[in-house]
Every structure is written in structure tokens, then in C-alpha cells.
mmCIF file of C-alpha atoms and ligand atoms in Angstrom:
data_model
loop_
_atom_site.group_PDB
_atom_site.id
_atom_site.type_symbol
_atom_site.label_atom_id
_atom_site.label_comp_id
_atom_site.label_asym_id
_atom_site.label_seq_id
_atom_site.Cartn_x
_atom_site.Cartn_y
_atom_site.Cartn_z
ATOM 1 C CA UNK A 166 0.000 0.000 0.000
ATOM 2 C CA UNK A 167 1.380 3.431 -1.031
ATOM 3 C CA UNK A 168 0.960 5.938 1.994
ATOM 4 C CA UNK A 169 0.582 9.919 2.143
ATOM 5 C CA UNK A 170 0.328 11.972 5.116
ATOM 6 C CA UNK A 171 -0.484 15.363 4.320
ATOM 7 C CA UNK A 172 -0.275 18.204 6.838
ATOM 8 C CA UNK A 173 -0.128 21.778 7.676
ATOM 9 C CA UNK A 174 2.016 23.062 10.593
ATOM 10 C CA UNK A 175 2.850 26.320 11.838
ATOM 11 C CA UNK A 176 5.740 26.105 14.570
ATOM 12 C CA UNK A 177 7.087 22.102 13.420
ATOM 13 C CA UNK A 178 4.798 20.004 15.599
ATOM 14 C CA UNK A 179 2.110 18.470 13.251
ATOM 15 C CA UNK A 180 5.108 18.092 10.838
ATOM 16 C CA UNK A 181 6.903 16.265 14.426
ATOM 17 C CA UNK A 182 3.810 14.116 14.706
ATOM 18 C CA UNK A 183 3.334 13.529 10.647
ATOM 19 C CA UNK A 184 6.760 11.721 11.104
ATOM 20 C CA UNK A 185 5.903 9.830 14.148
ATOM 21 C CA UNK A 186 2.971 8.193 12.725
ATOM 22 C CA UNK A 187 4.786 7.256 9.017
ATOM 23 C CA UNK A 188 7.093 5.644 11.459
ATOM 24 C CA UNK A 189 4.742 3.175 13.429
ATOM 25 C CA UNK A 190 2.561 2.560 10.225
ATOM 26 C CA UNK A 191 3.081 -0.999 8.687
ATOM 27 C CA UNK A 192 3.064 -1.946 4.964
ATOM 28 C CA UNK A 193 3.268 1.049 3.951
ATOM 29 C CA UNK A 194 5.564 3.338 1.334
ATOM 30 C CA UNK A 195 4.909 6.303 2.728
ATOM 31 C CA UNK A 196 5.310 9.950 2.017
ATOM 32 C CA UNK A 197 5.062 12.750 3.694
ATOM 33 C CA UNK A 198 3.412 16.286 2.390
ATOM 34 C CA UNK A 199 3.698 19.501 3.678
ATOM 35 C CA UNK A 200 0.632 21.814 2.018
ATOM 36 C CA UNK A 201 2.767 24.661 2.133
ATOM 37 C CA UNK A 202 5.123 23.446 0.002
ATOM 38 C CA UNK A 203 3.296 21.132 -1.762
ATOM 39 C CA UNK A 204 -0.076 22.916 -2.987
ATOM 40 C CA UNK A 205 -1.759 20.116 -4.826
ATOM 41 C CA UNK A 206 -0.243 16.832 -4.548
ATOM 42 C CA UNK A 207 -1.393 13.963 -6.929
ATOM 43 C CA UNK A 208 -3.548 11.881 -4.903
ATOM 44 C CA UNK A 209 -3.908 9.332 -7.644
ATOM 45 C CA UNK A 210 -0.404 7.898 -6.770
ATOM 46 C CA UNK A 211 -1.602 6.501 -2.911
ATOM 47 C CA UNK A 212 -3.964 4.243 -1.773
ATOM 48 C CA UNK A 213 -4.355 5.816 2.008
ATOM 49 C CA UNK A 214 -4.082 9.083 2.904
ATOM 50 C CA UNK A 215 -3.645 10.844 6.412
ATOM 51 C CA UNK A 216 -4.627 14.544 7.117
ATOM 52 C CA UNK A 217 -2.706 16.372 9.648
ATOM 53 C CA UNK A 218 -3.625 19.996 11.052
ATOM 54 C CA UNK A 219 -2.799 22.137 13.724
ATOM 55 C CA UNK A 220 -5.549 24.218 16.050
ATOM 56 C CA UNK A 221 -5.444 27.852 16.633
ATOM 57 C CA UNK A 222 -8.524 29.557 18.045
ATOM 58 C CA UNK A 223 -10.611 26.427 17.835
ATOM 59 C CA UNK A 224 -10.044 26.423 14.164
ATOM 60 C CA UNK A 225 -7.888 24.062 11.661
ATOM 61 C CA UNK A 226 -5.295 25.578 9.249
ATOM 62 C CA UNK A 227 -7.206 27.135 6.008
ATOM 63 C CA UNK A 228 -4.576 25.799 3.423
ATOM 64 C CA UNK A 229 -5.562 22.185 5.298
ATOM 65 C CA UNK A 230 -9.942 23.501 4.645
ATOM 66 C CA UNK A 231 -9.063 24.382 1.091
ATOM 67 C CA UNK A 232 -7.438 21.582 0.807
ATOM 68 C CA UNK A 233 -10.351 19.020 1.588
ATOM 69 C CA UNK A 234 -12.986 21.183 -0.303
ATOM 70 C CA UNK A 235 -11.226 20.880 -3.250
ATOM 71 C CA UNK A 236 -9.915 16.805 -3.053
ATOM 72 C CA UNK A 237 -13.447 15.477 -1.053
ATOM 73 C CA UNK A 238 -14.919 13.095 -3.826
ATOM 74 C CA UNK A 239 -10.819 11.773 -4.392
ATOM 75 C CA UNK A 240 -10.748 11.730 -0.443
ATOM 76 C CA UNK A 241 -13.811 9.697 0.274
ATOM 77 C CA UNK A 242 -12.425 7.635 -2.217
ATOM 78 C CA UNK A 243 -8.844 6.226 -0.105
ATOM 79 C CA UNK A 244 -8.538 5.209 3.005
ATOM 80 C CA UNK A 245 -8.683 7.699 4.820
ATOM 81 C CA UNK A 246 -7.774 8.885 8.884
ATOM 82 C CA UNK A 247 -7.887 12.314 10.242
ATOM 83 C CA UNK A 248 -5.894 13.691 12.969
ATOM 84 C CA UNK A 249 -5.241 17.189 14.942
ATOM 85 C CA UNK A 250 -2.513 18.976 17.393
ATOM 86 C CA UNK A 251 -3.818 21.160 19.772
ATOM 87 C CA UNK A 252 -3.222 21.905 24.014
ATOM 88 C CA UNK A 253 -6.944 22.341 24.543
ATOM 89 C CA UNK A 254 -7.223 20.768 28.066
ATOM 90 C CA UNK A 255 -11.159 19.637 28.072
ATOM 91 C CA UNK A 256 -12.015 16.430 26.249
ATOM 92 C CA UNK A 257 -14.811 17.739 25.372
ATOM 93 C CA UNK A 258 -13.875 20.690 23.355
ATOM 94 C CA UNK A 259 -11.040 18.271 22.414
ATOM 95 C CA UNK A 260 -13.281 16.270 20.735
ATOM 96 C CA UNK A 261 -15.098 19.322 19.037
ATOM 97 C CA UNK A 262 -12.254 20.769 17.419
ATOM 98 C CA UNK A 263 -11.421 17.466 15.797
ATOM 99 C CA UNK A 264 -15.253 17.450 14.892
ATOM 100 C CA UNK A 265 -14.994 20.739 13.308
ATOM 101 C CA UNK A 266 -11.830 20.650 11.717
ATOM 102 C CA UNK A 267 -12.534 17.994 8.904
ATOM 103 C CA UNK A 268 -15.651 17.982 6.729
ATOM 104 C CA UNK A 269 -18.317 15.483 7.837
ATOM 105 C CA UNK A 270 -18.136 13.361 4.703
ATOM 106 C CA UNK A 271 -14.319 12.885 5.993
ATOM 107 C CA UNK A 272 -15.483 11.841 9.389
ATOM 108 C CA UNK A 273 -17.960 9.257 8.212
ATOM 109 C CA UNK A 274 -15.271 8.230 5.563
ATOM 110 C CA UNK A 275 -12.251 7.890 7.773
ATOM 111 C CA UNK A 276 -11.196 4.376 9.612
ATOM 112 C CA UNK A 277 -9.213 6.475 12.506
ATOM 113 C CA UNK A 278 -9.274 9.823 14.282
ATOM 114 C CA UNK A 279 -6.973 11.498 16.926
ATOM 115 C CA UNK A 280 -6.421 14.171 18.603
ATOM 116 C CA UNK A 281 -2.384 13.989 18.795
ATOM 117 C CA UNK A 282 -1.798 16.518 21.449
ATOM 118 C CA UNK A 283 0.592 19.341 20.637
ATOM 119 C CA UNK A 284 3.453 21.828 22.389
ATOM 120 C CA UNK A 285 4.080 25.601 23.467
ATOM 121 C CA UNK A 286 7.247 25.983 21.881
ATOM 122 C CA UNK A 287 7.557 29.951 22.732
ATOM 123 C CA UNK A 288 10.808 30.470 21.218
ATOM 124 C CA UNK A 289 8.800 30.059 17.840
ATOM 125 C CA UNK A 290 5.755 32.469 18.924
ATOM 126 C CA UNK A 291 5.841 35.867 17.783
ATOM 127 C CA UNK A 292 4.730 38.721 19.849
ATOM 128 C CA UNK A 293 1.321 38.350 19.827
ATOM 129 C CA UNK A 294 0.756 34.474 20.099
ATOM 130 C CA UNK A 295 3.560 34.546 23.447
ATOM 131 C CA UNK A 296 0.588 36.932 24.947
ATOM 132 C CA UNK A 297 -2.197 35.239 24.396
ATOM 133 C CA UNK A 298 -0.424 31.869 25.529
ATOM 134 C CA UNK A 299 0.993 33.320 28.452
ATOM 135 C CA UNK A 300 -2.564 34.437 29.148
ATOM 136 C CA UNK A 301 -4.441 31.735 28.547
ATOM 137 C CA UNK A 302 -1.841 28.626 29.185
ATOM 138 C CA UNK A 303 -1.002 30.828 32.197
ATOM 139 C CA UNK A 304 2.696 29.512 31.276
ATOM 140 C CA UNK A 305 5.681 31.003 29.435
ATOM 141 C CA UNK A 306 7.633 27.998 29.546
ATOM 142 C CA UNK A 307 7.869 25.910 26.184
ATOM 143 C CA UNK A 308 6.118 22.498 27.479
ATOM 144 C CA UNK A 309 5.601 19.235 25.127
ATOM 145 C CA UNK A 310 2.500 17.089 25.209
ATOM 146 C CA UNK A 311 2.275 14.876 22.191
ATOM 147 C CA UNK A 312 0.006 12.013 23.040
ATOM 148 C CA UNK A 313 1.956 8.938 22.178
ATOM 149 C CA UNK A 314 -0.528 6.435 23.556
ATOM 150 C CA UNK A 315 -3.405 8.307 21.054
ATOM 151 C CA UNK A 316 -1.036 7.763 18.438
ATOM 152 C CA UNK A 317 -0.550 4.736 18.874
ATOM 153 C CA UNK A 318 -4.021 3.740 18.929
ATOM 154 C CA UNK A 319 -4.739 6.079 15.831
ATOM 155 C CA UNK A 320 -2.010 4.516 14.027
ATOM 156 C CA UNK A 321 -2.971 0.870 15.138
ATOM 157 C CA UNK A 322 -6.695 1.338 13.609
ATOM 158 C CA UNK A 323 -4.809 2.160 10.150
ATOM 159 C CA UNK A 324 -3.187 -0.639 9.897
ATOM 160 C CA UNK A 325 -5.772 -2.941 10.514
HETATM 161 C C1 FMN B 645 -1.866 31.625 19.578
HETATM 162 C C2 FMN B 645 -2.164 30.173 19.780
HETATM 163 C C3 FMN B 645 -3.492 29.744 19.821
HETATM 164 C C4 FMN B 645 -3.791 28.393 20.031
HETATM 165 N N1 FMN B 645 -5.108 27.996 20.081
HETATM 166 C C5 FMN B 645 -5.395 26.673 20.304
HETATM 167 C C6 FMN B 645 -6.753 26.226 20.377
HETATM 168 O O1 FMN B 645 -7.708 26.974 20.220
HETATM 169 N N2 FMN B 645 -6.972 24.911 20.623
HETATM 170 C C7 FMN B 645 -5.951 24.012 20.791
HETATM 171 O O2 FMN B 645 -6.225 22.819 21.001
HETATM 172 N N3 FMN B 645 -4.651 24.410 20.714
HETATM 173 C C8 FMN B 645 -4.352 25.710 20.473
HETATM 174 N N4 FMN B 645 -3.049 26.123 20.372
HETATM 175 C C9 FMN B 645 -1.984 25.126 20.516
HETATM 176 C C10 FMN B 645 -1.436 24.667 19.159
HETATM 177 O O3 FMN B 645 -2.394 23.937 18.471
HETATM 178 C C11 FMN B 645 -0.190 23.821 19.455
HETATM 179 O O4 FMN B 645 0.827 24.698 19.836
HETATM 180 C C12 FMN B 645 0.244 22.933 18.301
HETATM 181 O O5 FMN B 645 1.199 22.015 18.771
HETATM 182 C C13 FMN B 645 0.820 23.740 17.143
HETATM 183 O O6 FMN B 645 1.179 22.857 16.109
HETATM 184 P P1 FMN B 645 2.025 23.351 14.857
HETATM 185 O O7 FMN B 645 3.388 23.738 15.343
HETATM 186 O O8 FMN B 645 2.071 22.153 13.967
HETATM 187 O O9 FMN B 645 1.290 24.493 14.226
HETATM 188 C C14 FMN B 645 -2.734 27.453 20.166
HETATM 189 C C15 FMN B 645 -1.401 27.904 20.110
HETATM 190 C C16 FMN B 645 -1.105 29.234 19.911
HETATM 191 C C17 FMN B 645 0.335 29.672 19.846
#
């Protein structure tokens, strides 16, 4: 099976993660695709594809919404699994910004879903972002928290 995962990342984390997953998935050639340098990759060429985004303000990346608008019918077509990075703390709204950031013919398509965790890597932050972090996160220390067990469970469900 030929493998793309196809992301957009702002600071390096969802492109950290992309790599951790095309490491743990079996049977796979894989590739990895980053939107901003890759605008429209030929999905013909792979069999399963795995979308990557990062959260800011409750909202996925809108090269990464573009991107699904335009490739939904080729999409719905692969195999398909959906993943985000974020630090929101409540499951809940967890669970709602993975709900939101994916069409729902993606959703009902896709064999796996994840929310992957994420990091505060301030050194990367400009101005603005370090406020509202510091504000919010009520932290200015750069802190990791990529869920490797959710990972592993998203990446397990792939290779079924
Ligand atoms: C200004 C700012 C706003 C953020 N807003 C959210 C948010 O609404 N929900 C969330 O889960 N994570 C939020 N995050 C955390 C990012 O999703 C997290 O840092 C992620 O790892 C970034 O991945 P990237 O480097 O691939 O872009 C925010 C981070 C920053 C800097």
C-alpha cells in the first residue's frame, strides 16, 4: 500500500507528529506532504491518505480547509484517517475541534481519528501568540504534550 500523510504546521509540531505516525505505520511506502510546500499533490499515486492539522482559536489551518474542499470526492475515495494537534485541556472541546476541523463526509469516511496533542514551543511564537499563551496557558515555559498512547491507537486502527 502506497501511503501519504499530508499536513499543515505552523511552529514544526504536526510536521513532528506527521513523522511519528509514518514511522509506526506498517506496509506502507509512505510519504510525507507539507501543504505549504506542496499545494496540490497527486492523490492518484496513494492508496491511504492521512490529514494532519494544527488548532489555533478552535479552528484548523485554512490551506488544510481548502485543501479538503477541493480533493473530497478523491478523499472519500482512499482510506482515509484524520488527525489534529492542539493543548486544549477539556475532552470535550477536544473532541469538538477534531469534529470541526474535517468535513463530515471525511469523518464518516475515515477508519481512525486522533487528537495527537501538541506543544508551546515559545521560542517560535511571535509577539502576539507569546501573549495570548501566556494568558491563557497561564505559562511562558515551552512544554511538550504529544500524546503517544493516542497515536498509537490512531495509528494501530490504520493498519488494521
Ligand atoms: C496563539 C495560539 C493559539 C492556540 N489555540 C489553540 C486552540 O484553540 N486549541 C488548541 O487545542 N490548541 C491551540 N493552540 C496550541 C497549538 O495547536 C499547538 O501549539 C500545536 O502544537 C501547534 O502545532 P504546529 O506547530 O504544527 O502548528 C494554540 C497555540 C497558539 C500559539
Amino acid at each position: 500500500m502506497r501511503a501519504a500523510i499530508i499536513y499543515t504546521s505552523k511552529h514544526g509540531t504536526t510536521a513532528k507528529v506527521a513523522q511519528m505516525i509514518a514511522g509506526r505505520l506498517t506496509g506502507s511506502q509512505v510519504s510525507i506532504i507539507d501543504l505549504k510546500k506542496v499545494k496540490c499533490p497527486d492523490l492518484n499515486s496513494f492508496d491511504g491518505i492521512v490529514l494532519g492539522t494544527s488548532i489555533y482559536a478552535g479552528t484548523s489551518s485554512k490551506t488544510m480547509q481548502r485543501f479538503c474542499k477541493d480533493n473530497i470526492a478523491v478523499l472519500t475515495q482512499k482510506r482515509l484517517a484524520l488527525f489534529i494537534c492542539g493543548m486544549e485541556p477539556d475532552t470535550s472541546k477536544r473532541q469538538q475541534e477534531l469534529t470541526n476541523a474535517y468535513p463530515q463526509a471525511l469523518h464518516q469516511h475515515a477508519v481512525s481519528t486522533c487528537f495527537a496533542g501538541g506543544e508551546f514551543q515559545f521560542e517560535k511564537m511571535n509577539f502576539f501568540e507569546r501573549a495570548i499563551i501566556k494568558r491563557i496557558a497561564k505559562t511562558d515555559k515551552s512544554v511538550s504534550d504529544i500524546n503517544s498512547d493516542n497515536i498509537d491507537r490512531f495509528v494501530q486502527e490504520i493498519n488494521k
